[in-house]
Structure formats: C-alpha cells, structure tokens
Amino acid sequence: MARLVVNVDHVATIRQARGIDVPDPVLAAGLAELAGADGIICHLREDRRHINDRDLRLLRETVKTSLNMEMAAVDEMVKIAAAVKPEMVTLVPEKREELTTEGGLDVVARPDHYRRVVEQLHEAGIKVSFFIDPDPEQVKAAHGCRGDIIEIHTGHYSEARSEDEAKRRFGRVVLAAESAAALDLGISAGHGLNYINVKRFESLSLVEEYSIGHSIVAMAVLVGFERAVRRMIELVKTF
Ligand code: PXP
C-alpha cells in the first residue's frame, strides 16, 4: 500500500496572497494527519514566497507522522535542515523566477556537490531524497551520491496532452522506478498529480510514496466552498 505525503505549500500561498496569518499551513498539516496522511511536506524556498521559517519550526513541533522538507542544495538550507531536523529532506532545483519547481535536479552534472550535501544531512540524522526527472542516468547518479530515495518528477507525465503522450511519458516513469528498485533506492513520485492522472499509478506498485499538494488544495477550495458560504449566510442572516 502506497503512502500519501501532503504538501501544504499552497495553503501558505493563499495566506501570502493577503499577507495576513490565515489560512495557516500548520493547521492544514494537522488536518491532513487527522485525515490519515502518512506525512507532511513543505518547500522552504530561498525567497520564502509561501512557507516561511515560522511555519517550518511549528511544523517540526506539531507534525506527528513524518516531516519532509523540500529545499535547494545550498548552504543556508542545509544549515536550517540540520537545526530543524525533519525526518527527510528532498533536494530540488530552485530558480527564483519559476512559478513552481520546473524540472528535476541534474545530479549527473554536480555529483561531488550533492555527495557533500548528502553527507552533511546524513550527519544530522536526516534521510535524503533526490527529486529527479525519470531518467536512469539521474537515478544512478542519485545512488552514487548516497541518496536514500528518489522522487520521480511526474510533471511531464501530468502535462501530457493526449493518451499516447501520457502512456509514453508514464513509460519513462516506469523505467526510472525499475532502475531505482534495482539499486535498492526508496521510490516516491510527485508533481502535478491529481485525482485523474494518479490513477495510472495503480499499475506501478514500485512507487512507495506520493507527494501531492496543489490538486488537494484546489479540491479543498471547491468541496469546502459551499459550506463556507452557508456559514457566512447564517451569520449575516442574523443581522
Ligand atoms: N514534489 C516536489 C519535489 C515538488 O516540488 C512539488 C511541488 O511543490 C510536489 C511534489 C507537489 O506538486 P503538486 O503541488 O503539483 O502536487
């Protein structure tokens, strides 16, 4: 049975749209756990555009399942992770101008750098996952850098415009998962997965964990909307 790790970044995105303190991603994480989520993940970006240092600190104090911190492989973040001690770190590429994480990490290009980062995180007792494109060469490189887990970037798959394209792109995900399994790496998948495109993964039991955020927040806004409006009507009607 695969695990679901809920990404709470976009609860913070809604908060940041107003620059106030609601909705709180820390409360959302608690609700996700009450609903049965196996873990919570958040991305502390260098520009703190959604999750901030306070969120990470409180998530560390309150998350009872498992906390996964997504971050760029840079000194500032390694220091923060070593102090906060999430159970796991997921290393991702980060560009300031991007809307969201756009591609997988190019581990092949900088193995020495990533090996050093993994070493520092392991010393702090933190497991390390590499967010990579579904490419067996990247899988090998992540293994060579002593990563514990790979998270297969499913963004390209989820953006497929036709059934044929989806099948082809899913085929790459399958190959990457098989290469990772052969190297005894843990296998996660995430980015762009929603209530429809995730169904194809039923056939891929090698994936142990799914990291999903945006589609859950989008669904929550819609399924909760009617109830929220009714509550406000009840209130206003008493005036
Ligand atoms: N995994 C990684 C490494 C990510 O960067 C993201 C987006 O923050 C996700 C999973 C979740 O993607 P989505 O919000 O599209 O579900």
PDB file of C-alpha atoms and ligand atoms in Angstrom:
ATOM      1  CA  MET A   1       0.000   0.000   0.000  1.00  0.00           C
ATOM      2  CA  ALA A   2       1.486   3.321  -1.061  1.00  0.00           C
ATOM      3  CA  ARG A   3       1.791   6.291   1.303  1.00  0.00           C
ATOM      4  CA  LEU A   4       0.491   9.825   0.770  1.00  0.00           C
ATOM      5  CA  VAL A   5       2.562  12.779   1.869  1.00  0.00           C
ATOM      6  CA  VAL A   6       0.618  16.043   1.707  1.00  0.00           C
ATOM      7  CA  ASN A   7       2.331  19.205   0.513  1.00  0.00           C
ATOM      8  CA  VAL A   8       0.954  22.265   2.358  1.00  0.00           C
ATOM      9  CA  ASP A   9       2.809  24.967   0.357  1.00  0.00           C
ATOM     10  CA  HIS A  10      -0.303  26.222  -1.382  1.00  0.00           C
ATOM     11  CA  VAL A  11      -2.222  26.751   1.820  1.00  0.00           C
ATOM     12  CA  ALA A  12       0.584  29.208   2.559  1.00  0.00           C
ATOM     13  CA  THR A  13       0.269  30.632  -0.980  1.00  0.00           C
ATOM     14  CA  ILE A  14      -3.346  31.626  -0.215  1.00  0.00           C
ATOM     15  CA  ARG A  15      -2.194  33.189   3.064  1.00  0.00           C
ATOM     16  CA  GLN A  16       0.574  35.136   1.322  1.00  0.00           C
ATOM     17  CA  ALA A  17      -1.915  36.499  -1.241  1.00  0.00           C
ATOM     18  CA  ARG A  18      -3.215  38.701   1.600  1.00  0.00           C
ATOM     19  CA  GLY A  19      -0.058  38.963   3.686  1.00  0.00           C
ATOM     20  CA  ILE A  20      -2.006  38.033   6.818  1.00  0.00           C
ATOM     21  CA  ASP A  21      -1.894  34.923   9.003  1.00  0.00           C
ATOM     22  CA  VAL A  22      -4.675  32.738   7.572  1.00  0.00           C
ATOM     23  CA  PRO A  23      -5.064  30.084   6.313  1.00  0.00           C
ATOM     24  CA  ASP A  24      -2.336  28.506   8.399  1.00  0.00           C
ATOM     25  CA  PRO A  25      -0.415  25.668   6.688  1.00  0.00           C
ATOM     26  CA  VAL A  26       0.408  24.296  10.149  1.00  0.00           C
ATOM     27  CA  LEU A  27      -3.300  23.774  10.905  1.00  0.00           C
ATOM     28  CA  ALA A  28      -3.781  22.289   7.436  1.00  0.00           C
ATOM     29  CA  ALA A  29      -0.976  19.824   8.175  1.00  0.00           C
ATOM     30  CA  GLY A  30      -2.732  18.776  11.390  1.00  0.00           C
ATOM     31  CA  LEU A  31      -5.991  18.238   9.490  1.00  0.00           C
ATOM     32  CA  ALA A  32      -4.158  16.246   6.799  1.00  0.00           C
ATOM     33  CA  GLU A  33      -2.765  13.998   9.507  1.00  0.00           C
ATOM     34  CA  LEU A  34      -6.197  13.595  11.097  1.00  0.00           C
ATOM     35  CA  ALA A  35      -7.483  12.565   7.659  1.00  0.00           C
ATOM     36  CA  GLY A  36      -4.823   9.845   7.532  1.00  0.00           C
ATOM     37  CA  ALA A  37      -1.903  11.385   5.617  1.00  0.00           C
ATOM     38  CA  ASP A  38       1.336   9.499   6.157  1.00  0.00           C
ATOM     39  CA  GLY A  39       3.471  12.610   6.183  1.00  0.00           C
ATOM     40  CA  ILE A  40       3.696  16.341   5.559  1.00  0.00           C
ATOM     41  CA  ILE A  41       5.989  18.052   3.110  1.00  0.00           C
ATOM     42  CA  CYS A  42       6.760  21.734   2.646  1.00  0.00           C
ATOM     43  CA  HIS A  43       9.214  23.635   0.488  1.00  0.00           C
ATOM     44  CA  LEU A  44      11.214  26.349   2.219  1.00  0.00           C
ATOM     45  CA  ARG A  45      12.224  28.414  -0.787  1.00  0.00           C
ATOM     46  CA  GLU A  46      15.086  30.856  -0.644  1.00  0.00           C
ATOM     47  CA  ASP A  47      12.649  33.717  -1.337  1.00  0.00           C
ATOM     48  CA  ARG A  48      10.153  32.407   1.313  1.00  0.00           C
ATOM     49  CA  ARG A  49       7.334  33.016  -1.133  1.00  0.00           C
ATOM     50  CA  HIS A  50       4.961  30.640   0.655  1.00  0.00           C
ATOM     51  CA  ILE A  51       6.330  28.554   3.529  1.00  0.00           C
ATOM     52  CA  ASN A  52       8.414  30.610   5.964  1.00  0.00           C
ATOM     53  CA  ASP A  53      10.786  29.819   8.825  1.00  0.00           C
ATOM     54  CA  ARG A  54       7.998  30.073  11.418  1.00  0.00           C
ATOM     55  CA  ASP A  55       5.905  27.505   9.509  1.00  0.00           C
ATOM     56  CA  LEU A  56       8.799  25.072   9.320  1.00  0.00           C
ATOM     57  CA  ARG A  57       9.562  25.459  13.028  1.00  0.00           C
ATOM     58  CA  LEU A  58       5.931  24.895  14.035  1.00  0.00           C
ATOM     59  CA  LEU A  59       5.534  22.018  11.603  1.00  0.00           C
ATOM     60  CA  ARG A  60       8.548  20.380  13.227  1.00  0.00           C
ATOM     61  CA  GLU A  61       6.911  20.818  16.634  1.00  0.00           C
ATOM     62  CA  THR A  62       3.471  19.586  15.605  1.00  0.00           C
ATOM     63  CA  VAL A  63       3.781  17.016  12.806  1.00  0.00           C
ATOM     64  CA  LYS A  64       3.369  13.595  14.340  1.00  0.00           C
ATOM     65  CA  THR A  65       3.794  11.439  11.240  1.00  0.00           C
ATOM     66  CA  SER A  66       6.876  12.403   9.258  1.00  0.00           C
ATOM     67  CA  LEU A  67       8.129  15.791   8.107  1.00  0.00           C
ATOM     68  CA  ASN A  68       9.809  16.126   4.734  1.00  0.00           C
ATOM     69  CA  MET A  69      11.484  19.455   3.924  1.00  0.00           C
ATOM     70  CA  GLU A  70      11.909  20.278   0.258  1.00  0.00           C
ATOM     71  CA  MET A  71      14.848  22.576  -0.359  1.00  0.00           C
ATOM     72  CA  ALA A  72      17.608  23.689  -2.686  1.00  0.00           C
ATOM     73  CA  ALA A  73      21.016  22.089  -2.070  1.00  0.00           C
ATOM     74  CA  VAL A  74      22.583  25.314  -0.748  1.00  0.00           C
ATOM     75  CA  ASP A  75      24.440  26.072   2.494  1.00  0.00           C
ATOM     76  CA  GLU A  76      21.679  28.210   4.019  1.00  0.00           C
ATOM     77  CA  MET A  77      19.114  25.416   3.649  1.00  0.00           C
ATOM     78  CA  VAL A  78      21.471  22.661   4.785  1.00  0.00           C
ATOM     79  CA  LYS A  79      22.094  24.649   7.986  1.00  0.00           C
ATOM     80  CA  ILE A  80      18.368  25.159   8.575  1.00  0.00           C
ATOM     81  CA  ALA A  81      17.609  21.473   7.941  1.00  0.00           C
ATOM     82  CA  ALA A  82      20.389  20.357  10.300  1.00  0.00           C
ATOM     83  CA  ALA A  83      18.902  22.580  13.030  1.00  0.00           C
ATOM     84  CA  VAL A  84      15.213  21.754  12.432  1.00  0.00           C
ATOM     85  CA  LYS A  85      15.804  18.046  11.762  1.00  0.00           C
ATOM     86  CA  PRO A  86      12.940  16.948   9.535  1.00  0.00           C
ATOM     87  CA  GLU A  87      12.832  13.174   9.067  1.00  0.00           C
ATOM     88  CA  MET A  88      13.661  13.708   5.422  1.00  0.00           C
ATOM     89  CA  VAL A  89      14.940  16.323   3.020  1.00  0.00           C
ATOM     90  CA  THR A  90      14.009  16.353  -0.659  1.00  0.00           C
ATOM     91  CA  LEU A  91      16.607  18.155  -2.736  1.00  0.00           C
ATOM     92  CA  VAL A  92      15.080  20.141  -5.586  1.00  0.00           C
ATOM     93  CA  PRO A  93      16.399  22.638  -8.126  1.00  0.00           C
ATOM     94  CA  GLU A  94      15.224  26.175  -7.491  1.00  0.00           C
ATOM     95  CA  LYS A  95      15.025  29.233  -9.688  1.00  0.00           C
ATOM     96  CA  ARG A  96      13.618  32.460  -8.351  1.00  0.00           C
ATOM     97  CA  GLU A  97      11.649  33.265 -11.491  1.00  0.00           C
ATOM     98  CA  GLU A  98       9.861  29.903 -11.717  1.00  0.00           C
ATOM     99  CA  LEU A  99       6.194  29.516 -10.718  1.00  0.00           C
ATOM    100  CA  THR A 100       6.873  26.107  -9.209  1.00  0.00           C
ATOM    101  CA  THR A 101       9.682  23.526  -9.328  1.00  0.00           C
ATOM    102  CA  GLU A 102      10.141  23.141 -13.069  1.00  0.00           C
ATOM    103  CA  GLY A 103      12.454  20.224 -13.651  1.00  0.00           C
ATOM    104  CA  GLY A 104      14.306  17.536 -11.799  1.00  0.00           C
ATOM    105  CA  LEU A 105      17.671  18.042 -10.175  1.00  0.00           C
ATOM    106  CA  ASP A 106      20.634  17.466 -12.503  1.00  0.00           C
ATOM    107  CA  VAL A 107      22.585  15.164 -10.187  1.00  0.00           C
ATOM    108  CA  VAL A 108      24.748  13.939 -13.066  1.00  0.00           C
ATOM    109  CA  ALA A 109      26.129  17.466 -13.538  1.00  0.00           C
ATOM    110  CA  ARG A 110      27.342  18.049  -9.949  1.00  0.00           C
ATOM    111  CA  PRO A 111      27.891  14.708  -8.186  1.00  0.00           C
ATOM    112  CA  ASP A 112      30.601  15.986  -5.822  1.00  0.00           C
ATOM    113  CA  HIS A 113      28.448  18.854  -4.613  1.00  0.00           C
ATOM    114  CA  TYR A 114      25.437  16.624  -3.992  1.00  0.00           C
ATOM    115  CA  ARG A 115      27.504  13.929  -2.292  1.00  0.00           C
ATOM    116  CA  ARG A 116      28.776  16.554   0.156  1.00  0.00           C
ATOM    117  CA  VAL A 117      25.250  17.829   0.843  1.00  0.00           C
ATOM    118  CA  VAL A 118      24.011  14.264   1.438  1.00  0.00           C
ATOM    119  CA  GLU A 119      26.891  13.654   3.833  1.00  0.00           C
ATOM    120  CA  GLN A 120      26.047  16.785   5.854  1.00  0.00           C
ATOM    121  CA  LEU A 121      22.365  15.841   6.048  1.00  0.00           C
ATOM    122  CA  HIS A 122      23.149  12.243   6.982  1.00  0.00           C
ATOM    123  CA  GLU A 123      25.408  13.527   9.755  1.00  0.00           C
ATOM    124  CA  ALA A 124      22.374  15.408  11.098  1.00  0.00           C
ATOM    125  CA  GLY A 125      20.384  12.152  11.006  1.00  0.00           C
ATOM    126  CA  ILE A 126      18.220  13.175   8.035  1.00  0.00           C
ATOM    127  CA  LYS A 127      17.321  10.908   5.108  1.00  0.00           C
ATOM    128  CA  VAL A 128      17.818  12.397   1.665  1.00  0.00           C
ATOM    129  CA  SER A 129      15.601  12.144  -1.388  1.00  0.00           C
ATOM    130  CA  PHE A 130      16.587  13.429  -4.848  1.00  0.00           C
ATOM    131  CA  PHE A 131      13.810  14.928  -6.985  1.00  0.00           C
ATOM    132  CA  ILE A 132      14.838  13.878 -10.481  1.00  0.00           C
ATOM    133  CA  ASP A 133      13.442  13.509 -13.965  1.00  0.00           C
ATOM    134  CA  PRO A 134      12.533   9.945 -14.943  1.00  0.00           C
ATOM    135  CA  ASP A 135      15.988   9.235 -16.368  1.00  0.00           C
ATOM    136  CA  PRO A 136      18.002   6.118 -15.386  1.00  0.00           C
ATOM    137  CA  GLU A 137      21.245   8.156 -15.541  1.00  0.00           C
ATOM    138  CA  GLN A 138      19.923  10.545 -12.887  1.00  0.00           C
ATOM    139  CA  VAL A 139      18.793   7.564 -10.814  1.00  0.00           C
ATOM    140  CA  LYS A 140      22.321   6.110 -10.956  1.00  0.00           C
ATOM    141  CA  ALA A 141      23.841   9.458 -10.039  1.00  0.00           C
ATOM    142  CA  ALA A 142      21.475   9.846  -7.054  1.00  0.00           C
ATOM    143  CA  HIS A 143      22.519   6.390  -5.893  1.00  0.00           C
ATOM    144  CA  GLY A 144      26.192   7.289  -6.398  1.00  0.00           C
ATOM    145  CA  CYS A 145      25.704  10.345  -4.180  1.00  0.00           C
ATOM    146  CA  ARG A 146      24.371   8.058  -1.414  1.00  0.00           C
ATOM    147  CA  GLY A 147      20.793   9.299  -1.677  1.00  0.00           C
ATOM    148  CA  ASP A 148      18.281   7.135   0.200  1.00  0.00           C
ATOM    149  CA  ILE A 149      15.296   7.796  -2.014  1.00  0.00           C
ATOM    150  CA  ILE A 150      14.462   9.215  -5.408  1.00  0.00           C
ATOM    151  CA  GLU A 151      11.316  11.178  -6.094  1.00  0.00           C
ATOM    152  CA  ILE A 152      10.404  10.806  -9.744  1.00  0.00           C
ATOM    153  CA  HIS A 153       9.309  14.099 -11.265  1.00  0.00           C
ATOM    154  CA  THR A 154       5.857  13.414 -12.700  1.00  0.00           C
ATOM    155  CA  GLY A 155       5.333  16.944 -14.059  1.00  0.00           C
ATOM    156  CA  HIS A 156       5.994  15.969 -17.692  1.00  0.00           C
ATOM    157  CA  TYR A 157       3.663  12.992 -17.400  1.00  0.00           C
ATOM    158  CA  SER A 158       0.920  15.106 -15.847  1.00  0.00           C
ATOM    159  CA  GLU A 159       1.185  17.707 -18.624  1.00  0.00           C
ATOM    160  CA  ALA A 160       0.677  15.142 -21.407  1.00  0.00           C
ATOM    161  CA  ARG A 161      -1.876  16.369 -23.930  1.00  0.00           C
ATOM    162  CA  SER A 162      -3.036  13.013 -25.282  1.00  0.00           C
ATOM    163  CA  GLU A 163      -3.449   9.430 -24.142  1.00  0.00           C
ATOM    164  CA  ASP A 164      -0.485   8.363 -26.338  1.00  0.00           C
ATOM    165  CA  GLU A 165       1.738  11.038 -24.871  1.00  0.00           C
ATOM    166  CA  ALA A 166       0.651  10.132 -21.333  1.00  0.00           C
ATOM    167  CA  LYS A 167       1.439   6.460 -21.996  1.00  0.00           C
ATOM    168  CA  ARG A 168       4.873   7.300 -23.409  1.00  0.00           C
ATOM    169  CA  ARG A 169       5.740   9.617 -20.540  1.00  0.00           C
ATOM    170  CA  PHE A 170       4.437   7.160 -17.984  1.00  0.00           C
ATOM    171  CA  GLY A 171       6.685   4.534 -19.600  1.00  0.00           C
ATOM    172  CA  ARG A 172       9.686   6.687 -18.649  1.00  0.00           C
ATOM    173  CA  VAL A 173       8.442   6.873 -15.074  1.00  0.00           C
ATOM    174  CA  VAL A 174       8.189   3.074 -15.024  1.00  0.00           C
ATOM    175  CA  LEU A 175      11.770   2.693 -16.355  1.00  0.00           C
ATOM    176  CA  ALA A 176      13.127   5.112 -13.765  1.00  0.00           C
ATOM    177  CA  ALA A 177      11.279   3.274 -10.991  1.00  0.00           C
ATOM    178  CA  GLU A 178      12.707  -0.039 -12.200  1.00  0.00           C
ATOM    179  CA  SER A 179      16.267   1.347 -12.258  1.00  0.00           C
ATOM    180  CA  ALA A 180      15.798   2.709  -8.728  1.00  0.00           C
ATOM    181  CA  ALA A 181      14.386  -0.580  -7.459  1.00  0.00           C
ATOM    182  CA  ALA A 182      17.398  -2.435  -8.903  1.00  0.00           C
ATOM    183  CA  LEU A 183      19.647  -0.143  -6.840  1.00  0.00           C
ATOM    184  CA  ASP A 184      17.526  -0.614  -3.730  1.00  0.00           C
ATOM    185  CA  LEU A 185      16.576   3.060  -3.546  1.00  0.00           C
ATOM    186  CA  GLY A 186      13.310   4.183  -1.979  1.00  0.00           C
ATOM    187  CA  ILE A 187      10.877   5.411  -4.648  1.00  0.00           C
ATOM    188  CA  SER A 188       8.488   8.354  -4.455  1.00  0.00           C
ATOM    189  CA  ALA A 189       6.673  10.286  -7.161  1.00  0.00           C
ATOM    190  CA  GLY A 190       5.210  13.729  -7.332  1.00  0.00           C
ATOM    191  CA  HIS A 191       4.433  16.989  -9.089  1.00  0.00           C
ATOM    192  CA  GLY A 192       1.248  17.711 -10.979  1.00  0.00           C
ATOM    193  CA  LEU A 193      -0.535  14.579  -9.810  1.00  0.00           C
ATOM    194  CA  ASN A 194      -4.283  14.952  -9.469  1.00  0.00           C
ATOM    195  CA  TYR A 195      -7.411  12.885  -8.866  1.00  0.00           C
ATOM    196  CA  ILE A 196      -7.443  11.724 -12.508  1.00  0.00           C
ATOM    197  CA  ASN A 197      -3.849  11.251 -13.646  1.00  0.00           C
ATOM    198  CA  VAL A 198      -2.765   9.499 -10.441  1.00  0.00           C
ATOM    199  CA  LYS A 199      -4.985   6.517 -11.352  1.00  0.00           C
ATOM    200  CA  ARG A 200      -2.438   5.219 -13.867  1.00  0.00           C
ATOM    201  CA  PHE A 201      -0.045   4.567 -10.972  1.00  0.00           C
ATOM    202  CA  GLU A 202      -2.260   1.728  -9.780  1.00  0.00           C
ATOM    203  CA  SER A 203      -0.192  -0.429 -12.138  1.00  0.00           C
ATOM    204  CA  LEU A 204       3.138   0.728 -10.677  1.00  0.00           C
ATOM    205  CA  SER A 205       3.456  -0.730  -7.209  1.00  0.00           C
ATOM    206  CA  LEU A 206       7.179   0.117  -7.113  1.00  0.00           C
ATOM    207  CA  VAL A 207       6.242   3.670  -6.111  1.00  0.00           C
ATOM    208  CA  GLU A 208       6.034   3.647  -2.332  1.00  0.00           C
ATOM    209  CA  GLU A 209       5.064   7.245  -1.676  1.00  0.00           C
ATOM    210  CA  TYR A 210       3.222  10.098  -3.409  1.00  0.00           C
ATOM    211  CA  SER A 211       3.891  13.742  -2.714  1.00  0.00           C
ATOM    212  CA  ILE A 212       0.812  15.753  -3.679  1.00  0.00           C
ATOM    213  CA  GLY A 213      -0.156  19.344  -2.939  1.00  0.00           C
ATOM    214  CA  HIS A 214      -1.810  21.598  -5.475  1.00  0.00           C
ATOM    215  CA  SER A 215      -4.636  19.297  -6.543  1.00  0.00           C
ATOM    216  CA  ILE A 216      -5.561  18.638  -2.904  1.00  0.00           C
ATOM    217  CA  VAL A 217      -5.667  22.360  -2.088  1.00  0.00           C
ATOM    218  CA  ALA A 218      -7.648  23.015  -5.296  1.00  0.00           C
ATOM    219  CA  MET A 219     -10.155  20.287  -4.364  1.00  0.00           C
ATOM    220  CA  ALA A 220     -10.399  21.604  -0.804  1.00  0.00           C
ATOM    221  CA  VAL A 221     -11.301  25.088  -2.036  1.00  0.00           C
ATOM    222  CA  LEU A 222     -14.147  23.663  -4.125  1.00  0.00           C
ATOM    223  CA  VAL A 223     -15.529  20.983  -1.836  1.00  0.00           C
ATOM    224  CA  GLY A 224     -15.403  23.353   1.127  1.00  0.00           C
ATOM    225  CA  PHE A 225     -16.787  26.393  -0.691  1.00  0.00           C
ATOM    226  CA  GLU A 226     -20.497  25.711  -0.320  1.00  0.00           C
ATOM    227  CA  ARG A 227     -20.149  25.015   3.410  1.00  0.00           C
ATOM    228  CA  ALA A 228     -18.130  28.191   3.886  1.00  0.00           C
ATOM    229  CA  VAL A 229     -20.711  30.319   2.042  1.00  0.00           C
ATOM    230  CA  ARG A 230     -23.566  28.779   4.063  1.00  0.00           C
ATOM    231  CA  ARG A 231     -21.813  29.650   7.310  1.00  0.00           C
ATOM    232  CA  MET A 232     -21.420  33.270   6.265  1.00  0.00           C
ATOM    233  CA  ILE A 233     -25.085  33.433   5.140  1.00  0.00           C
ATOM    234  CA  GLU A 234     -26.196  32.047   8.517  1.00  0.00           C
ATOM    235  CA  LEU A 235     -24.207  34.765  10.215  1.00  0.00           C
ATOM    236  CA  VAL A 236     -25.333  37.645   8.026  1.00  0.00           C
ATOM    237  CA  LYS A 237     -28.968  36.491   8.173  1.00  0.00           C
ATOM    238  CA  THR A 238     -28.998  37.118  11.938  1.00  0.00           C
ATOM    239  CA  PHE A 239     -28.249  40.851  11.484  1.00  0.00           C
TER     240      PHE A 239
HETATM  241  N1  PXP B   1       7.314  17.075  -5.224  1.00  0.00           N
HETATM  242  C1  PXP B   1       8.127  18.125  -5.420  1.00  0.00           C
HETATM  243  C2  PXP B   1       9.598  17.886  -5.388  1.00  0.00           C
HETATM  244  C3  PXP B   1       7.623  19.425  -5.625  1.00  0.00           C
HETATM  245  O1  PXP B   1       8.451  20.472  -5.826  1.00  0.00           O
HETATM  246  C4  PXP B   1       6.224  19.613  -5.598  1.00  0.00           C
HETATM  247  C5  PXP B   1       5.673  20.996  -5.755  1.00  0.00           C
HETATM  248  O2  PXP B   1       5.991  21.769  -4.652  1.00  0.00           O
HETATM  249  C6  PXP B   1       5.413  18.491  -5.383  1.00  0.00           C
HETATM  250  C7  PXP B   1       5.969  17.231  -5.232  1.00  0.00           C
HETATM  251  C8  PXP B   1       3.935  18.602  -5.317  1.00  0.00           C
HETATM  252  O3  PXP B   1       3.451  19.008  -6.555  1.00  0.00           O
HETATM  253  P1  PXP B   1       1.947  19.458  -6.703  1.00  0.00           P
HETATM  254  O4  PXP B   1       1.754  20.657  -5.835  1.00  0.00           O
HETATM  255  O5  PXP B   1       1.800  19.737  -8.156  1.00  0.00           O
HETATM  256  O6  PXP B   1       1.112  18.295  -6.221  1.00  0.00           O
END
